[in-house]
Amino acid sequence: MATELEELLDFLSSPSPPIKKAAVTIVRDYTGSEDGLRSLGKYSVVAFPALARLLAEKKEVSEPAAEALVNLSQNTELAGKMVEMNMINIVMDNLYKKNCDITHLLVMLLVNLTQLDAGIESLLQQGDEKMHGLYIMRLVRSFCASSSEKKGDPFEHVASILVNISQKEAGRKLLLDPKRGLLKQIIRQFDSPSPLRKKGVSGTIRNCCFEADDQMQNLLLISEFLWPALLLPVAGNKIYSEQDTSKMPPELGSALSIERETVTDPEVRAQVLDAIYLLVLQEAGRRAFWSVNGPRILQLGYENEENPKVMEAYERVGSLLIEESGTLESSTDVVS
């Protein structure tokens, strides 16, 4: 005999719109508690496909279905089952359907699913040579095009997806592929007023810099965008002298010669300093860093820094530069 929950899940496939709406709303409410999540998890083979089918319905049904899946996907075990049933493919198909009303929720579902290695592999489409990277390219395009929309920022949380996928070598190599130009597009979003976008971009850059030993040439190909994204957040709030800015490329010098808003999030400042450290570990990265007067920027930025963890990150870069320079004379402008 069917249990009460099994009967409820059957109603998700009801031909009656009012019954279907009522059922999915109750299921969504179930996912608001730990007991409800555990109960639904036992019926994942039935519940997940039924909820996934409702993502293509009108908003009154698709929204609670998506909310239920987002809640369920916060459980690692249940998220793994969703990945196994190709939930990422289903989400991407619905995300780009005309007049999708639940974009924000679908992106949040992808954020949760890409916390898993299997989810990252699925989103990267690693098993399909012809399709490999297509999903990421579409998400990056949407991420970069949606920030100016008046109706909120539905693709804002793509920032977190990019951080997730860039934690894996395959994801980093995809983002660094110069033919695709994805990292270049992503870096431009660092100017966004959205704290989430800014943190996502800095975290993605940092992760990509773990490939600096093999991908330095590709990183330096976008140095026009990379150095401002890495150095402006840690440059402090002082207006730099003409003597200092004359030794910098125009995109850095012009920004530092005027008043500007500082990056208040210490995590962002720490992330870009980590990225700089990874770059200057390589000889080509050190040369490029000196060529933009990077040590002077870090020196002045360090003078204004108050966060202990960020100060440690400054000092780590400074110590490396002093050690590698080999002479006191060449390290006088480095953080000490």
XYZ file of C-alpha atoms in Angstrom:
336
model
C 0.000 0.000 0.000
C 1.356 3.404 -0.996
C 2.472 5.729 1.763
C 1.137 9.256 2.126
C 4.342 10.686 0.641
C 4.231 8.304 -2.332
C 0.689 9.416 -3.063
C 1.770 13.044 -2.834
C 4.579 12.450 -5.331
C 2.118 10.771 -7.703
C 0.112 13.994 -7.737
C 3.133 15.803 -9.253
C 2.203 14.101 -12.527
C -1.511 14.882 -12.257
C -3.187 16.189 -15.443
C -5.086 18.667 -13.255
C -3.131 21.970 -12.951
C -4.612 22.883 -9.533
C -3.761 19.461 -8.073
C -0.256 19.574 -9.548
C 0.289 23.067 -8.149
C -0.920 22.072 -4.696
C 1.257 18.940 -4.695
C 4.463 20.676 -5.717
C 3.888 23.412 -3.145
C 3.561 20.802 -0.393
C 6.700 19.016 -1.623
C 8.572 22.321 -1.639
C 7.477 22.950 1.942
C 8.676 19.448 2.878
C 12.201 20.435 1.817
C 12.250 23.258 4.353
C 13.087 20.875 7.210
C 15.704 18.215 7.821
C 13.033 15.581 8.439
C 11.336 16.471 5.176
C 14.615 16.290 3.255
C 15.349 12.851 4.697
C 11.862 11.602 3.869
C 11.960 12.855 0.285
C 15.499 11.561 -0.137
C 14.209 8.005 0.335
C 12.002 8.512 -2.718
C 14.585 10.310 -4.865
C 14.133 7.869 -7.769
C 10.531 9.070 -8.084
C 10.741 12.619 -6.676
C 13.692 13.992 -8.642
C 12.472 13.108 -12.162
C 8.965 14.314 -11.284
C 10.262 17.664 -10.018
C 12.619 17.978 -12.997
C 9.702 17.595 -15.425
C 7.897 20.465 -13.721
C 10.759 22.889 -14.450
C 9.314 23.399 -17.919
C 5.848 24.313 -16.605
C 4.417 27.772 -15.894
C 6.015 29.727 -13.065
C 3.336 28.864 -10.502
C 4.478 25.230 -10.794
C 8.088 25.528 -11.977
C 9.111 27.921 -9.197
C 8.212 25.689 -6.224
C 9.671 22.695 -8.116
C 12.960 24.544 -8.595
C 12.955 25.714 -4.962
C 12.477 22.120 -3.833
C 15.382 20.916 -5.969
C 17.652 23.717 -4.728
C 16.872 22.767 -1.135
C 17.383 19.066 -1.802
C 20.671 19.682 -3.627
C 22.186 21.218 -0.512
C 22.533 17.640 0.716
C 25.675 16.184 -0.843
C 24.286 12.674 -1.212
C 21.077 13.883 -2.838
C 23.017 16.268 -5.094
C 25.061 13.285 -6.271
C 21.889 11.410 -7.194
C 20.704 14.434 -9.180
C 23.939 14.523 -11.147
C 23.585 10.787 -11.882
C 20.134 11.380 -13.392
C 21.540 14.104 -15.720
C 19.989 16.986 -13.777
C 22.608 19.400 -15.112
C 21.559 18.710 -18.700
C 17.917 19.188 -17.726
C 18.691 22.470 -15.958
C 20.697 23.843 -18.888
C 17.934 22.918 -21.340
C 15.344 24.765 -19.257
C 17.617 27.687 -18.455
C 17.817 28.708 -22.103
C 14.205 28.120 -23.047
C 12.372 31.223 -24.196
C 10.744 33.195 -21.364
C 12.310 31.150 -18.575
C 10.884 32.580 -15.323
C 13.117 30.745 -12.855
C 16.597 31.638 -14.106
C 17.909 32.604 -10.673
C 16.778 29.326 -9.095
C 18.192 27.191 -11.903
C 21.559 28.928 -11.569
C 21.469 28.318 -7.807
C 20.810 24.636 -8.484
C 23.903 24.545 -10.711
C 25.927 26.181 -7.940
C 24.992 23.352 -5.564
C 25.562 20.586 -8.115
C 29.020 21.891 -9.074
C 30.171 21.510 -5.492
C 30.684 17.885 -6.543
C 33.417 16.614 -8.865
C 30.803 14.696 -10.851
C 28.752 17.861 -11.212
C 31.726 19.795 -12.528
C 32.508 17.026 -15.003
C 28.905 17.053 -16.201
C 28.794 20.843 -16.637
C 32.122 20.790 -18.492
C 30.700 18.064 -20.758
C 34.013 16.246 -20.503
C 32.737 13.065 -22.078
C 31.662 14.759 -25.314
C 34.433 16.215 -27.489
C 32.027 18.076 -29.765
C 30.043 19.644 -26.920
C 32.903 20.123 -24.440
C 32.739 23.578 -22.892
C 29.502 24.655 -24.574
C 27.557 24.946 -21.324
C 30.318 27.040 -19.734
C 30.535 29.316 -22.761
C 26.793 29.943 -22.603
C 26.893 30.638 -18.868
C 29.842 33.033 -19.215
C 28.087 34.855 -22.041
C 24.956 35.230 -19.911
C 27.004 36.216 -16.853
C 28.716 39.001 -18.765
C 25.552 40.221 -20.519
C 23.094 40.206 -17.620
C 24.699 42.572 -15.108
C 23.093 45.651 -16.655
C 19.589 44.218 -16.706
C 16.986 46.183 -14.774
C 15.156 43.054 -13.591
C 17.656 42.073 -10.956
C 20.707 40.009 -11.785
C 19.493 36.475 -12.596
C 22.935 35.190 -13.618
C 24.825 36.742 -10.702
C 25.467 33.378 -9.037
C 27.293 32.122 -12.126
C 30.210 33.750 -10.277
C 30.075 30.909 -7.758
C 29.816 28.281 -10.505
C 33.002 29.657 -12.078
C 34.816 29.406 -8.753
C 33.625 25.808 -8.400
C 34.724 24.652 -11.846
C 38.058 26.492 -11.644
C 38.991 24.404 -8.620
C 39.566 21.555 -11.067
C 42.369 21.414 -13.630
C 39.959 20.682 -16.493
C 37.923 23.745 -15.590
C 40.976 25.982 -15.361
C 42.283 24.854 -18.724
C 38.917 25.527 -20.338
C 38.760 29.043 -18.899
C 42.367 29.734 -19.920
C 41.965 28.506 -23.500
C 42.883 31.610 -25.557
C 40.705 30.489 -28.465
C 37.615 30.683 -26.255
C 38.660 33.880 -24.448
C 36.509 33.068 -21.404
C 38.774 34.373 -18.636
C 39.170 37.672 -20.462
C 35.392 38.085 -20.489
C 35.085 37.077 -16.845
C 37.773 39.496 -15.636
C 35.844 42.432 -17.058
C 33.083 41.712 -14.550
C 35.429 42.666 -11.715
C 34.219 46.252 -12.116
C 30.679 45.177 -11.215
C 29.136 46.790 -8.112
C 27.903 43.321 -7.090
C 30.015 41.949 -4.197
C 29.150 38.397 -5.288
C 30.357 38.996 -8.837
C 33.532 40.662 -7.602
C 34.333 37.828 -5.192
C 33.526 35.222 -7.825
C 35.814 36.859 -10.369
C 38.713 37.227 -7.930
C 38.297 33.622 -6.786
C 38.212 32.374 -10.366
C 41.340 34.334 -11.305
C 43.128 33.003 -8.231
C 42.228 29.424 -9.083
C 43.317 29.855 -12.698
C 46.698 31.155 -11.533
C 47.428 27.698 -10.122
C 48.114 26.855 -13.772
C 50.706 29.648 -14.038
C 53.611 27.251 -14.541
C 52.010 25.812 -17.699
C 49.717 28.659 -18.763
C 51.786 31.798 -18.121
C 51.767 32.789 -21.780
C 47.976 32.600 -21.921
C 47.662 34.571 -18.693
C 49.974 37.298 -19.930
C 48.044 37.515 -23.195
C 45.278 39.151 -21.178
C 47.593 41.203 -18.934
C 45.855 44.412 -20.039
C 42.835 43.222 -18.033
C 44.570 40.908 -15.560
C 46.909 43.372 -13.834
C 44.228 46.011 -13.098
C 41.948 43.292 -11.677
C 44.753 42.015 -9.444
C 46.450 45.258 -8.431
C 43.716 47.874 -8.070
C 42.034 46.062 -5.144
C 45.306 46.091 -3.176
C 46.589 49.518 -4.246
C 45.116 51.386 -1.278
C 43.193 54.649 -1.597
C 46.040 57.096 -2.175
C 46.381 59.063 -5.396
C 49.655 57.905 -6.898
C 52.348 60.336 -7.987
C 53.155 60.940 -11.625
C 56.557 59.394 -10.971
C 54.893 56.141 -9.924
C 52.199 56.050 -12.617
C 54.666 56.847 -15.406
C 56.164 53.392 -14.859
C 52.787 51.689 -15.285
C 50.697 50.800 -18.336
C 47.905 53.333 -19.048
C 45.113 51.087 -17.771
C 46.774 51.011 -14.328
C 48.350 54.452 -14.198
C 45.193 56.341 -15.137
C 43.110 54.487 -12.517
C 45.645 55.144 -9.748
C 46.093 58.845 -10.548
C 42.531 59.720 -9.478
C 40.284 59.183 -6.459
C 38.608 55.774 -6.492
C 36.506 53.443 -4.410
C 38.457 50.828 -2.501
C 37.606 47.128 -2.362
C 36.254 46.665 1.137
C 35.995 42.866 1.146
C 39.203 41.481 2.708
C 38.580 38.086 1.099
C 38.795 39.651 -2.356
C 42.032 41.422 -1.444
C 43.496 38.189 -0.095
C 42.473 36.269 -3.209
C 44.122 38.688 -5.643
C 47.300 38.680 -3.551
C 47.305 34.883 -3.691
C 46.980 35.121 -7.467
C 49.875 37.588 -7.650
C 51.983 35.248 -5.537
C 51.293 32.351 -7.886
C 52.243 34.501 -10.873
C 55.492 35.848 -9.434
C 56.598 32.333 -8.510
C 57.356 32.062 -12.232
C 60.204 34.050 -13.773
C 58.027 35.395 -16.593
C 55.418 36.437 -14.049
C 57.991 38.283 -11.954
C 59.288 40.160 -14.980
C 55.765 41.137 -15.962
C 54.998 42.226 -12.400
C 58.056 44.471 -12.198
C 57.244 45.902 -15.634
C 53.928 47.325 -14.373
C 55.558 48.737 -11.203
C 53.719 46.123 -9.171
C 56.069 46.187 -6.159
C 55.445 49.909 -5.653
C 51.680 49.341 -5.744
C 51.950 46.640 -3.099
C 54.133 48.858 -0.937
C 51.620 51.705 -0.890
C 48.667 49.365 -0.534
C 50.283 47.590 2.395
C 50.641 50.894 4.239
C 46.846 51.245 4.321
C 46.002 47.613 5.103
C 44.552 46.792 8.523
C 43.329 43.223 8.111
C 45.928 40.807 9.583
C 45.270 38.001 7.081
C 45.525 40.347 4.118
C 48.716 41.842 5.558
C 50.175 38.342 5.709
C 49.290 37.863 2.039
C 51.076 41.133 1.148
C 54.123 40.049 3.117
C 54.225 36.653 1.438
C 54.440 38.270 -1.992
C 56.931 40.847 -0.765
C 59.194 38.228 0.795
C 59.217 36.249 -2.431
C 60.141 39.301 -4.486
C 62.948 40.251 -2.126
C 64.269 36.689 -2.065
C 64.191 36.391 -5.839
C 65.630 39.852 -6.526
C 68.822 38.884 -4.731
C 69.871 42.433 -3.907
C 68.754 45.008 -1.376
C 68.780 47.715 -4.022
C 66.197 45.998 -6.226
C 63.948 45.222 -3.266
C 63.712 48.688 -1.697
C 60.270 49.265 -3.168
C 58.945 45.887 -2.107
C 56.729 45.333 0.914
C 58.887 44.603 3.914
